[in-house]
XYZ file of C-alpha atoms in Angstrom:
756
model
C 29.844 15.609 0.631
C 32.634 15.271 -0.499
C 34.029 14.466 -4.182
C 34.882 10.859 -2.776
C 31.653 10.632 -1.583
C 29.951 11.825 -4.459
C 32.258 9.239 -6.646
C 29.932 6.593 -4.760
C 26.746 7.554 -6.452
C 25.402 7.178 -10.139
C 22.241 8.066 -11.566
C 20.404 5.571 -13.685
C 19.369 5.628 -17.300
C 15.941 3.597 -17.427
C 14.820 1.652 -20.861
C 11.107 0.884 -21.284
C 11.499 -3.142 -21.479
C 9.214 -4.257 -24.187
C 5.842 -5.386 -21.450
C 3.324 -2.812 -21.100
C 3.134 -3.337 -16.997
C 5.630 -4.701 -14.613
C 8.714 -6.971 -15.893
C 11.058 -9.816 -14.053
C 14.900 -9.898 -15.825
C 14.710 -13.706 -16.396
C 18.200 -14.153 -18.183
C 21.122 -12.082 -19.239
C 23.433 -13.023 -21.627
C 25.706 -11.695 -23.988
C 24.437 -8.547 -24.661
C 20.842 -10.667 -24.893
C 17.862 -9.931 -22.631
C 15.557 -11.950 -21.791
C 12.214 -10.849 -19.864
C 9.118 -12.075 -19.152
C 6.083 -9.794 -18.106
C 2.288 -10.143 -17.041
C 1.248 -10.165 -19.616
C 2.505 -13.773 -20.248
C 4.956 -12.668 -23.006
C 8.448 -13.856 -23.581
C 10.594 -10.976 -24.668
C 14.423 -11.101 -25.866
C 16.226 -8.127 -26.549
C 19.454 -6.440 -27.144
C 21.380 -3.475 -25.733
C 22.549 -1.236 -28.536
C 24.522 1.192 -26.249
C 21.748 3.340 -23.940
C 18.901 1.813 -25.879
C 16.793 -1.570 -25.581
C 16.249 -2.886 -29.432
C 13.509 -5.774 -29.190
C 14.261 -9.040 -31.209
C 11.079 -10.770 -30.252
C 7.962 -11.675 -28.206
C 6.432 -14.664 -28.256
C 3.200 -15.648 -26.286
C 4.146 -18.417 -23.489
C 0.522 -18.341 -20.696
C -2.274 -16.241 -19.215
C -0.469 -13.908 -15.648
C -2.471 -12.796 -13.299
C -0.173 -12.145 -10.924
C 0.787 -7.993 -10.862
C 4.804 -9.266 -10.461
C 5.316 -12.391 -13.209
C 6.457 -15.862 -11.403
C 8.949 -17.265 -14.211
C 12.555 -18.453 -13.678
C 15.047 -19.606 -17.099
C 18.015 -21.705 -15.865
C 21.686 -20.810 -16.252
C 22.409 -22.628 -19.468
C 19.172 -21.348 -20.629
C 16.972 -24.430 -21.664
C 14.513 -24.364 -19.643
C 12.184 -22.016 -18.454
C 9.654 -22.279 -15.388
C 6.722 -20.492 -15.027
C 3.870 -20.576 -12.724
C 0.291 -20.220 -14.129
C -3.108 -19.243 -12.475
C -5.706 -21.568 -14.157
C -9.520 -22.813 -13.180
C -7.456 -26.262 -12.088
C -5.116 -24.602 -9.883
C -1.822 -22.855 -9.824
C 0.538 -25.011 -11.431
C 4.310 -24.490 -12.495
C 5.133 -25.965 -16.635
C 8.845 -26.314 -17.599
C 8.991 -25.661 -21.109
C 12.117 -26.536 -23.257
C 14.202 -23.665 -24.963
C 15.360 -23.937 -28.607
C 18.094 -21.149 -29.370
C 15.897 -18.784 -26.526
C 12.711 -18.947 -27.968
C 10.181 -21.408 -26.388
C 9.649 -25.044 -28.047
C 6.004 -24.945 -28.834
C 6.119 -28.122 -30.668
C 7.127 -30.277 -27.378
C 5.171 -30.903 -24.741
C 5.699 -28.645 -21.314
C 6.359 -30.925 -17.803
C 4.388 -30.514 -15.316
C 6.686 -29.479 -12.405
C 3.668 -29.040 -9.837
C 0.410 -28.438 -8.876
C -0.642 -26.266 -5.578
C -3.704 -24.665 -3.393
C -2.286 -21.639 -2.831
C -0.059 -19.224 -5.390
C 3.569 -19.316 -5.925
C 5.897 -17.065 -4.555
C 8.530 -17.621 -6.323
C 10.742 -19.931 -8.886
C 14.427 -20.552 -8.306
C 16.818 -22.714 -10.646
C 20.164 -24.190 -9.084
C 23.083 -21.854 -10.239
C 24.320 -24.928 -13.187
C 22.393 -28.009 -12.682
C 18.856 -28.331 -14.129
C 17.077 -28.553 -9.960
C 13.897 -25.715 -9.617
C 12.823 -24.267 -6.263
C 8.947 -23.917 -6.000
C 8.021 -21.776 -3.058
C 4.308 -21.149 -2.734
C 2.140 -19.296 0.127
C 0.655 -22.196 2.087
C 4.037 -22.870 2.987
C 5.245 -25.848 0.708
C 8.284 -26.084 -0.256
C 9.448 -28.462 -2.654
C 12.189 -29.145 -5.692
C 11.776 -30.264 -9.349
C 14.594 -31.998 -11.347
C 14.723 -32.281 -15.089
C 14.908 -36.057 -15.719
C 16.376 -37.535 -19.069
C 13.274 -38.980 -21.189
C 10.204 -38.698 -20.619
C 9.738 -42.425 -20.505
C 11.738 -42.601 -17.339
C 8.958 -39.612 -15.827
C 6.266 -42.417 -16.815
C 7.849 -45.738 -15.376
C 7.738 -43.065 -12.262
C 11.404 -42.114 -11.654
C 11.276 -39.759 -8.917
C 12.043 -36.003 -10.472
C 10.165 -34.225 -7.578
C 10.503 -34.361 -3.604
C 9.145 -31.986 -1.065
C 10.843 -31.216 1.524
C 8.264 -29.074 3.433
C 4.801 -29.727 3.103
C 3.399 -26.807 4.724
C 3.872 -25.866 8.688
C 1.179 -24.098 9.978
C 3.200 -21.943 12.514
C 5.793 -20.898 9.857
C 3.509 -19.803 7.421
C 4.185 -19.162 3.269
C 7.036 -19.332 1.772
C 8.481 -16.141 0.708
C 11.727 -17.024 -1.326
C 13.978 -19.860 -1.363
C 17.677 -20.984 -2.753
C 19.453 -23.511 -3.104
C 22.803 -24.061 -2.542
C 25.656 -24.231 -5.384
C 27.039 -27.409 -3.884
C 23.473 -28.970 -3.819
C 23.675 -29.661 -0.236
C 21.618 -27.029 1.492
C 17.798 -25.376 0.792
C 17.856 -21.769 2.293
C 13.809 -20.251 2.594
C 12.411 -17.570 3.941
C 8.986 -17.742 5.817
C 6.587 -14.767 6.205
C 6.662 -15.321 10.211
C 10.237 -14.079 9.774
C 12.246 -17.381 10.592
C 15.280 -18.493 8.370
C 15.233 -22.109 7.888
C 17.691 -24.059 6.235
C 17.087 -27.848 5.010
C 19.242 -30.625 3.900
C 18.877 -31.626 0.061
C 17.546 -34.033 -0.669
C 17.119 -35.467 2.371
C 14.930 -32.386 3.628
C 16.307 -32.343 7.700
C 16.377 -28.884 9.159
C 20.010 -27.990 9.598
C 19.374 -24.457 10.749
C 16.658 -21.873 12.533
C 16.703 -18.301 13.406
C 14.408 -15.230 13.503
C 15.946 -12.317 11.487
C 12.787 -10.668 9.403
C 9.247 -9.077 11.027
C 6.427 -10.673 10.330
C 5.532 -10.172 6.540
C 2.342 -9.419 5.783
C 2.033 -11.613 2.470
C 3.724 -14.340 1.274
C 4.810 -12.464 -2.198
C 6.118 -9.137 -0.217
C 9.545 -9.008 -2.327
C 12.519 -10.871 -0.776
C 15.254 -12.406 -2.898
C 17.946 -14.928 -0.990
C 21.472 -15.736 -2.548
C 24.262 -18.131 -2.359
C 27.532 -16.827 -3.098
C 29.032 -19.170 -6.517
C 31.409 -20.759 -3.610
C 28.683 -21.744 -1.240
C 30.394 -20.009 1.568
C 28.429 -17.396 2.310
C 24.473 -16.418 1.714
C 23.036 -13.237 1.197
C 20.075 -12.073 3.680
C 18.460 -8.784 2.338
C 15.376 -7.990 4.535
C 16.992 -4.902 6.812
C 18.938 -1.258 6.022
C 22.047 -3.311 6.258
C 22.307 -6.463 3.834
C 23.709 -9.591 6.460
C 26.086 -12.642 5.247
C 25.271 -15.948 6.821
C 28.343 -18.087 6.354
C 28.038 -21.910 6.053
C 28.617 -23.252 9.301
C 25.832 -20.409 10.729
C 28.163 -18.731 12.489
C 28.481 -14.520 12.979
C 26.361 -12.498 10.981
C 28.592 -9.689 9.017
C 26.797 -6.689 8.458
C 27.275 -4.547 5.219
C 26.019 -0.940 6.077
C 25.388 2.861 4.450
C 24.390 1.263 1.586
C 21.081 1.852 2.007
C 18.063 4.364 3.446
C 15.157 1.813 3.325
C 14.810 -2.062 4.215
C 17.015 -3.823 1.329
C 14.689 -6.766 -0.963
C 17.429 -8.512 -3.466
C 20.709 -9.702 -3.237
C 22.206 -11.560 -6.077
C 26.152 -12.238 -6.504
C 28.145 -11.870 -9.789
C 29.353 -15.114 -11.546
C 32.483 -14.569 -10.159
C 31.702 -14.310 -6.552
C 33.359 -11.182 -6.226
C 30.770 -8.354 -6.746
C 27.406 -8.523 -4.130
C 24.855 -6.138 -5.946
C 21.627 -5.399 -3.446
C 18.673 -3.692 -3.976
C 15.871 -1.646 -2.097
C 12.880 0.560 -2.565
C 15.064 3.695 -4.118
C 18.573 2.114 -4.701
C 20.871 -1.026 -6.324
C 23.945 -1.078 -3.850
C 27.378 -3.338 -5.469
C 29.660 -4.655 -3.035
C 33.184 -5.677 -3.253
C 35.501 -7.243 -0.493
C 32.757 -6.418 2.329
C 32.939 -2.855 1.255
C 30.578 -0.352 -0.376
C 31.610 0.548 -3.982
C 28.739 2.215 -6.012
C 25.316 3.309 -5.152
C 22.990 3.677 -8.033
C 19.784 5.598 -7.703
C 16.563 4.827 -9.113
C 13.194 6.517 -9.311
C 11.313 2.757 -9.973
C 11.444 0.546 -7.637
C 13.868 -2.304 -8.929
C 12.378 -5.500 -8.892
C 14.544 -8.323 -10.420
C 18.350 -8.691 -11.148
C 20.390 -10.809 -13.444
C 24.591 -11.173 -14.290
C 26.217 -10.958 -17.831
C 29.761 -10.903 -16.636
C 31.149 -7.667 -15.054
C 26.996 -6.104 -15.792
C 24.066 -5.920 -14.376
C 20.469 -5.800 -15.575
C 18.256 -4.982 -13.485
C 13.716 -4.858 -13.954
C 12.008 -2.335 -12.452
C 8.042 -1.268 -11.799
C 6.151 0.116 -14.386
C 8.208 -2.017 -17.315
C 12.017 -0.591 -16.943
C 15.032 -1.672 -17.752
C 18.329 -0.944 -16.278
C 21.608 -2.010 -17.067
C 24.637 -1.056 -14.853
C 28.391 -1.473 -15.201
C 29.760 -3.822 -11.804
C 33.988 -2.979 -13.135
C 35.103 -2.211 -9.278
C 38.641 -2.292 -8.512
C 39.375 -4.398 -5.162
C 39.053 -3.313 -1.806
C 43.011 -2.449 -1.707
C 43.347 -0.487 -4.286
C 40.708 1.813 -3.789
C 41.186 2.330 -0.095
C 45.048 2.959 -1.411
C 44.934 6.401 -2.860
C 42.853 7.543 0.094
C 45.708 6.791 2.040
C 48.201 7.889 0.468
C 46.460 11.052 1.095
C 45.947 10.887 4.410
C 49.673 10.487 5.718
C 50.933 13.092 2.572
C 51.579 15.113 5.374
C 54.370 14.485 7.706
C 54.700 18.116 9.543
C 50.366 17.778 10.205
C 49.147 17.128 14.083
C 46.791 13.927 13.638
C 44.530 13.369 15.918
C 44.200 9.443 15.386
C 41.307 9.197 18.528
C 39.103 11.941 16.208
C 39.081 10.727 13.232
C 38.140 7.090 14.231
C 35.180 8.495 15.219
C 34.552 10.853 12.370
C 35.272 7.566 10.613
C 32.892 5.737 12.307
C 29.844 8.132 12.136
C 30.189 8.771 8.474
C 30.226 4.663 7.479
C 26.353 4.655 10.139
C 25.310 7.380 8.804
C 22.154 6.913 6.498
C 22.039 8.244 3.436
C 20.059 12.156 2.639
C 16.267 10.521 1.684
C 16.026 10.595 -2.127
C 13.656 12.658 -4.141
C 11.214 11.484 -6.058
C 8.443 12.710 -8.604
C 5.290 12.423 -7.016
C 2.505 9.367 -8.499
C 0.001 10.558 -11.013
C -3.136 10.803 -9.295
C -5.846 7.568 -11.397
C -9.225 6.942 -10.910
C -10.637 4.607 -7.947
C -13.269 2.792 -6.630
C -13.309 3.313 -2.690
C -12.522 -0.304 -1.596
C -12.186 -1.233 -5.346
C -8.803 -3.148 -6.401
C -7.281 -2.996 -9.473
C -4.954 -5.895 -10.313
C -5.492 -9.985 -11.669
C -8.323 -11.758 -12.658
C -9.753 -12.015 -9.204
C -10.196 -8.709 -7.766
C -12.723 -6.371 -5.835
C -14.924 -3.838 -7.289
C -16.121 -2.854 -3.815
C -14.943 -3.452 -0.225
C -16.993 -1.607 2.765
C -18.798 -1.969 5.838
C -22.323 -2.940 3.671
C -20.408 -6.068 1.963
C -17.982 -7.002 -0.838
C -18.254 -6.768 -4.740
C -15.924 -9.538 -6.199
C -14.994 -9.966 -10.196
C -13.817 -13.175 -10.996
C -12.668 -13.574 -14.611
C -12.613 -16.572 -16.507
C -8.787 -17.942 -18.028
C -10.006 -17.294 -21.125
C -11.194 -13.693 -19.952
C -14.662 -14.308 -22.118
C -16.508 -14.952 -18.703
C -16.672 -12.880 -15.597
C -18.980 -13.600 -12.733
C -19.204 -11.103 -10.017
C -19.932 -12.379 -6.243
C -21.844 -10.510 -4.238
C -21.456 -10.655 -0.101
C -23.708 -8.517 2.145
C -22.453 -8.183 5.772
C -25.883 -6.733 7.433
C -28.331 -8.586 4.695
C -30.282 -11.325 6.790
C -31.928 -12.761 3.528
C -29.741 -15.957 3.054
C -30.520 -15.307 -0.846
C -28.678 -12.170 -0.373
C -24.996 -13.216 -1.288
C -24.861 -14.937 -4.905
C -23.279 -14.637 -8.065
C -24.099 -13.001 -10.724
C -23.011 -12.944 -14.659
C -21.304 -9.606 -15.851
C -20.293 -9.538 -19.451
C -17.764 -6.488 -19.980
C -18.739 -4.949 -15.851
C -15.081 -2.708 -15.139
C -17.052 -0.953 -12.197
C -18.650 -1.592 -9.436
C -20.572 0.226 -6.420
C -22.074 -1.462 -3.010
C -24.515 0.365 -0.775
C -26.639 -1.003 1.432
C -29.054 -4.036 0.109
C -28.296 -3.248 -3.257
C -25.089 -3.158 -5.701
C -24.238 -1.110 -9.199
C -22.009 -2.928 -11.465
C -21.113 -1.523 -14.588
C -20.045 -1.512 -17.841
C -18.346 1.007 -20.455
C -22.225 2.257 -20.878
C -24.636 0.207 -19.386
C -25.632 -0.091 -15.534
C -27.429 -2.683 -13.927
C -28.631 -2.386 -9.861
C -29.088 -5.590 -8.441
C -31.182 -5.772 -4.833
C -30.246 -7.911 -1.982
C -33.767 -8.650 -1.212
C -37.278 -8.095 -2.532
C -39.020 -7.374 0.735
C -42.190 -5.858 0.888
C -41.780 -3.303 -1.408
C -39.665 -4.166 -4.407
C -41.054 -6.413 -6.372
C -38.265 -6.175 -9.285
C -34.843 -7.578 -8.374
C -32.574 -5.970 -10.841
C -33.070 -2.526 -12.402
C -30.732 -1.608 -15.585
C -30.036 1.242 -17.391
C -28.069 2.313 -20.786
C -26.255 5.223 -21.877
C -25.567 5.152 -25.439
C -22.487 7.388 -26.091
C -21.292 7.929 -22.892
C -18.700 5.855 -21.327
C -19.055 5.762 -17.225
C -16.006 6.516 -15.268
C -17.253 6.315 -11.432
C -20.567 4.885 -9.729
C -21.392 5.515 -6.629
C -24.728 3.781 -4.797
C -27.089 4.880 -2.160
C -30.389 3.205 -0.813
C -31.947 6.219 -2.489
C -29.863 7.595 -5.580
C -27.237 6.182 -7.519
C -24.449 8.494 -9.142
C -22.492 8.025 -12.352
C -20.021 10.043 -13.801
C -19.783 9.913 -17.723
C -17.169 11.015 -20.495
C -16.343 12.625 -22.300
C -19.056 15.609 -21.275
C -17.600 15.287 -17.623
C -21.560 15.012 -16.715
C -23.181 14.053 -13.253
C -26.176 11.930 -13.117
C -28.582 11.047 -10.286
C -30.991 8.625 -11.098
C -33.092 6.387 -8.239
C -32.534 2.995 -7.903
C -34.492 2.620 -10.565
C -33.372 4.665 -12.670
C -35.667 7.238 -12.777
C -33.739 10.734 -13.273
C -33.428 13.044 -10.536
C -30.898 15.657 -11.956
C -27.394 16.250 -13.889
C -24.581 18.383 -13.540
C -22.227 19.501 -15.603
C -18.726 19.458 -14.021
C -15.857 21.246 -15.061
C -12.940 18.153 -14.258
C -12.276 14.854 -14.530
C -13.756 12.672 -11.608
C -10.969 10.626 -9.564
C -13.483 9.106 -7.178
C -17.103 8.971 -5.485
C -18.756 7.693 -2.228
C -22.251 8.069 -1.360
C -23.415 7.166 2.238
C -27.335 8.068 3.089
C -28.448 11.267 1.270
C -25.346 13.019 0.837
C -22.599 12.502 -2.470
C -19.038 13.144 -2.008
C -17.042 13.502 -5.392
C -13.421 14.439 -6.107
C -12.206 15.985 -9.475
C -8.804 16.951 -10.924
C -8.366 19.560 -13.172
C -5.389 18.838 -15.351
C -5.118 14.838 -15.430
C -1.189 13.728 -15.532
C 0.107 17.212 -14.872
C -0.316 18.252 -11.495
C -1.838 17.618 -8.383
C -4.533 19.603 -7.495
C -7.508 17.939 -6.328
C -11.200 19.337 -5.825
C -14.354 18.486 -4.028
C -17.741 19.136 -3.521
C -20.434 17.629 -1.338
C -23.950 16.363 -2.478
C -27.476 16.455 -0.416
C -28.587 15.072 -2.741
C -32.504 14.871 -1.393
C -32.149 18.328 -0.579
C -30.745 19.267 -3.746
C -28.162 21.438 -3.129
C -23.910 21.454 -2.390
C -23.268 21.681 0.832
C -19.414 22.557 0.633
C -16.982 22.423 -2.151
C -13.153 23.175 -2.493
C -9.417 22.183 -2.712
C -8.960 18.995 -0.954
C -5.469 18.896 1.032
C -2.914 16.694 0.151
C 0.516 16.009 1.748
C 3.526 17.594 0.027
C 4.324 14.713 -2.996
C 1.755 12.370 -2.436
C -2.018 10.860 -3.950
C -5.170 10.241 -3.117
C -5.718 6.594 -1.405
C -9.319 6.238 -0.481
C -12.486 8.539 0.231
C -15.407 7.535 2.624
C -18.116 8.641 4.937
C -17.605 8.148 8.788
C -20.776 5.536 10.351
C -21.198 7.559 13.243
C -24.227 8.249 15.306
C -24.229 12.275 14.927
C -24.233 11.761 10.946
C -22.003 10.810 8.278
C -18.547 12.992 8.237
C -16.566 12.913 4.972
C -13.239 11.430 5.317
C -9.905 11.594 3.195
C -7.027 9.544 3.206
C -3.589 10.162 0.876
C -0.272 7.708 -0.144
C 1.685 9.832 3.098
C -0.682 8.323 5.205
C -2.619 10.932 6.552
C -6.396 11.183 7.370
C -8.301 13.911 6.869
C -11.902 14.495 8.510
C -14.082 17.489 6.378
C -15.654 19.521 9.613
C -18.618 21.795 9.346
C -19.828 23.093 12.398
C -21.859 26.300 12.655
C -21.120 27.182 16.287
C -17.012 26.607 16.049
C -16.382 30.201 17.328
C -12.479 30.072 16.374
C -11.867 31.891 13.392
C -11.955 29.172 10.807
C -14.200 28.681 7.721
C -17.366 27.049 7.913
C -16.067 23.941 6.282
C -12.249 22.594 6.940
C -10.427 19.864 6.423
C -8.602 18.776 10.113
C -6.063 15.265 9.809
C -7.620 13.060 12.303
C -5.348 10.427 12.171
C -1.909 9.211 10.536
C -1.035 5.590 9.372
C 2.156 3.792 9.736
C 4.499 1.288 10.684
C 5.985 -1.462 8.999
C 3.391 -2.767 7.111
C 0.660 -0.440 4.977
C -2.424 -0.559 5.722
C -5.637 -1.015 3.333
C -8.610 1.800 4.595
C -12.317 -0.265 4.085
C -14.463 1.942 6.398
C -14.729 4.154 9.216
C -17.254 4.192 11.897
C -17.296 5.407 15.989
C -13.983 7.111 15.475
C -12.377 4.025 14.559
C -10.910 3.387 11.032
C -10.641 -0.087 9.803
C -8.092 -1.457 7.578
C -6.599 -4.700 6.136
C -2.786 -5.066 6.459
C -1.098 -5.365 2.491
C 2.178 -5.218 1.477
C 3.695 -1.855 0.431
C 2.231 -0.985 -2.896
C 0.215 -4.206 -3.134
C -3.695 -4.895 -2.363
C -5.626 -6.896 -1.042
C -6.823 -10.545 -2.531
C -9.864 -11.717 -0.381
C -12.140 -9.300 1.605
C -10.821 -10.674 5.518
C -13.376 -9.999 8.054
C -10.682 -9.840 10.355
C -9.444 -6.070 10.295
C -6.798 -3.758 11.780
C -8.687 -0.769 13.730
C -6.521 2.860 13.740
C -8.608 5.260 16.235
C -8.566 8.908 14.821
C -9.217 11.726 16.634
C -8.596 15.993 16.948
C -4.592 16.587 17.078
C -5.579 19.111 19.851
C -2.946 19.227 22.764
C -5.140 18.484 26.073
C -2.695 19.029 28.886
C -3.922 19.821 32.244
C -7.629 18.948 31.538
C -9.104 15.560 31.828
C -8.088 13.758 28.538
C -10.801 11.093 28.083
C -13.475 12.930 28.470
C -12.539 16.755 27.239
C -11.474 14.718 24.177
C -14.497 13.041 23.329
C -16.391 16.075 23.756
C -13.990 18.143 21.470
C -14.212 14.993 19.087
C -17.507 15.457 19.316
C -17.957 19.426 18.664
C -15.637 19.018 15.296
C -16.654 15.518 13.547
C -20.306 15.933 14.155
C -22.584 18.469 11.816
C -24.808 18.957 15.012
C -24.984 21.152 17.646
C -22.430 20.717 20.301
C -23.358 18.691 23.346
C -23.277 21.031 25.741
C -23.573 19.221 28.896
C -20.668 16.881 28.427
C -19.423 20.520 28.552
C -20.641 21.488 31.145
C -19.930 18.898 33.488
C -16.491 19.269 32.321
C -16.535 23.097 33.603
C -17.506 21.731 37.108
C -15.058 19.141 37.075
C -12.855 22.058 36.405
C -14.036 24.394 38.904
C -13.708 21.426 41.667
C -10.095 21.285 40.968
C -10.057 25.735 41.391
C -8.787 25.592 37.614
C -9.834 28.889 37.188
C -8.323 29.880 33.838
C -9.092 26.531 32.014
C -12.825 26.457 33.208
C -12.883 30.702 32.282
C -11.740 29.330 28.597
C -14.616 26.376 28.342
C -16.883 28.481 29.258
C -15.385 30.918 26.857
C -15.073 28.577 23.733
C -18.056 26.417 23.898
C -20.174 27.206 26.070
C -20.552 31.228 25.018
C -23.299 30.553 22.371
C -25.758 29.574 24.712
C -27.086 32.624 26.678
C -29.805 31.895 28.449
C -30.515 33.498 31.799
C -30.640 29.662 33.142
C -27.502 28.705 31.599
C -25.212 32.008 33.211
C -27.323 31.175 36.576
C -25.915 27.826 37.184
C -22.164 28.493 35.752
C -21.924 31.307 38.252
C -23.640 29.146 40.895
C -21.213 26.845 40.569
C -18.759 29.234 40.701
C -19.859 30.824 43.723
C -20.290 27.394 45.388
C -16.572 26.741 45.232
C -15.959 30.071 46.308
C -14.346 31.491 43.030
C -15.944 35.070 43.311
C -13.135 35.806 40.175
C -14.643 33.226 38.117
C -18.095 34.326 38.635
C -17.945 37.727 37.745
C -15.741 37.349 34.726
C -18.662 34.814 33.830
C -20.924 37.317 34.294
C -19.167 39.992 32.444
C -18.775 37.589 29.566
C -22.563 37.646 28.015
C -24.967 40.882 27.507
C -28.334 39.878 29.596
C -27.864 41.998 32.161
C -28.504 45.787 32.187
C -25.369 47.950 31.181
C -25.626 50.103 34.704
C -25.742 46.844 36.789
C -22.659 44.972 34.190
C -20.887 48.335 34.347
C -20.944 48.021 38.526
C -19.312 44.370 38.379
C -16.826 45.405 35.666
C -15.912 48.303 38.225
C -15.904 45.462 41.001
C -14.560 42.968 38.937
C -11.182 45.231 38.144
C -11.000 46.780 42.028
C -10.662 42.911 43.061
C -8.236 42.027 40.105
C -6.066 45.122 41.261
């Protein structure tokens, strides 16, 4: 890439924000930055060179979402905050004085809704607040002069949309600076523009694919003069004119789909963000690209500077001082026309310019994420999260708004007892595991096993065990045992469901995750946390008290482990592992695989791809069942309708009966039992009828060579002779050592003469 192209790119210095987790940039004015985090605090910071100094932090509310939903009005007087309370999802408007929230003044209630609030946005100059919700409602609240006018019934809120089922939820909305139009993006993929305050539909078009979640990060932006609307949602940033004419596309700034757009106060510069970069545009020309190592999530302009909030609680300040389009192109034009004697191929120059403009940027290289601990099927965010979710059922943890009371909702999918689904008090519970008809709930040093129903055998509904001086990091449960990994001694403790000790193992590494099925326990460990991603696995047979397999767990390059589980197949449970690159692998343990492979090998069996991410739940009969979620998000509820992904051995079967051969090979590789000989014999006979001698010989040599009985030999030879394939019959006899040496030598000489 030449020097001119290199000058477009710029590196970004990320600064830690005064919040432990993700934060939202709310306002940027006179080098002061207001942010709000999921910790429920409003922070004011000031830039001191490249560093960010904290001025003050104020508690405002309890937020339960991973990305906070809040907004500050353009004049800095009003703060709107969305809260998840026991009474529902509410929007409160607080008064700000000198940047701080006025605690002595009662906040105003801007609305209460049944589903979460996905987006809050203020008018560019006036105190009008647009509220978007996941149930498709679109409200506008505005400030009245006095509280007395509100008590008399003066209208301060108007609902423009009541929630149309065919549109889905509202992802985001933006108010026209002229206060005449309101643009909203819906999860169905449609853009709807309404008039204000009438609410009449002005324009509708399909611009995006169907979104998985209402909270999918997408932010529209009106130009300050209201003449154009910036529409992210694709690698090219689209600009829709006010008269809804032809859309202008800005290309070359992003390799991934854009998520946000924001105009500078003057309207001369437009900023757009995607997963990996922030691009600045001027006069519809690309001016600069800033590379990010954390995904940008929010924008705030202040003059010629842009504040960017990124994932992980990071902040960046970008300079947007850009020359005009004509001035920037002038030196290049003079350079091109500097030599009058040199011949110029205008057609070639135009074609090269088109290629450079349309060619996507090279992929940016990021450092791999740190591997964290997880429970299979469990989520880690929010006051309402899943502790476990698999084919047996789901465990949902609900934390009260005060944070003092915790309840676990248990639901079994296969249990017929109506009392099996119930709520359990769970003080201090952080980890849960679910098995067939029973579950385990663990606090830092205490474990309780609850049974779905007593039946005829159990006389006690729950069992508990205390581990003083140890910290529980992972739990797995099956019908016959409970596995608990404790720190700091790295002990793997095994109990019966009634907590009779079965054994204890000292492990040399930290736990990442573990899962149980029947009598098997599958564990994944990490040698040096936060240093590398080299993972190790162990497969135990708890009933026989032996280790079946162990070794390095393969991962795709620069990826982490997302999920582990077992395939619930008729041939027996088989360990599965899914990494963040979407590659699903299965552990193969066949003693009759004649090819030169170790007895325990990981084989890729599926690749999860597409526009949306898939959250794995469980696997059965060659199918992985997943839930669709937005990238980087977690499921909020345990839905019953799941997307299925078929997995199979990645073997080319050209020339074979694909359906039958693939099924036979899949059983061979994914089963720990003996090979299904009858299926391979039928496949052999089919290719004998087709006169495919080479294919039939390979099937017999690779998959039937282990069955060295006279009966099987005669059946294969007779099938070949009956079809008139004498050479194949001779080769089949030569594959075995059942005939005497003299007869075998005679047949080999005859075979050689026939071949010659």
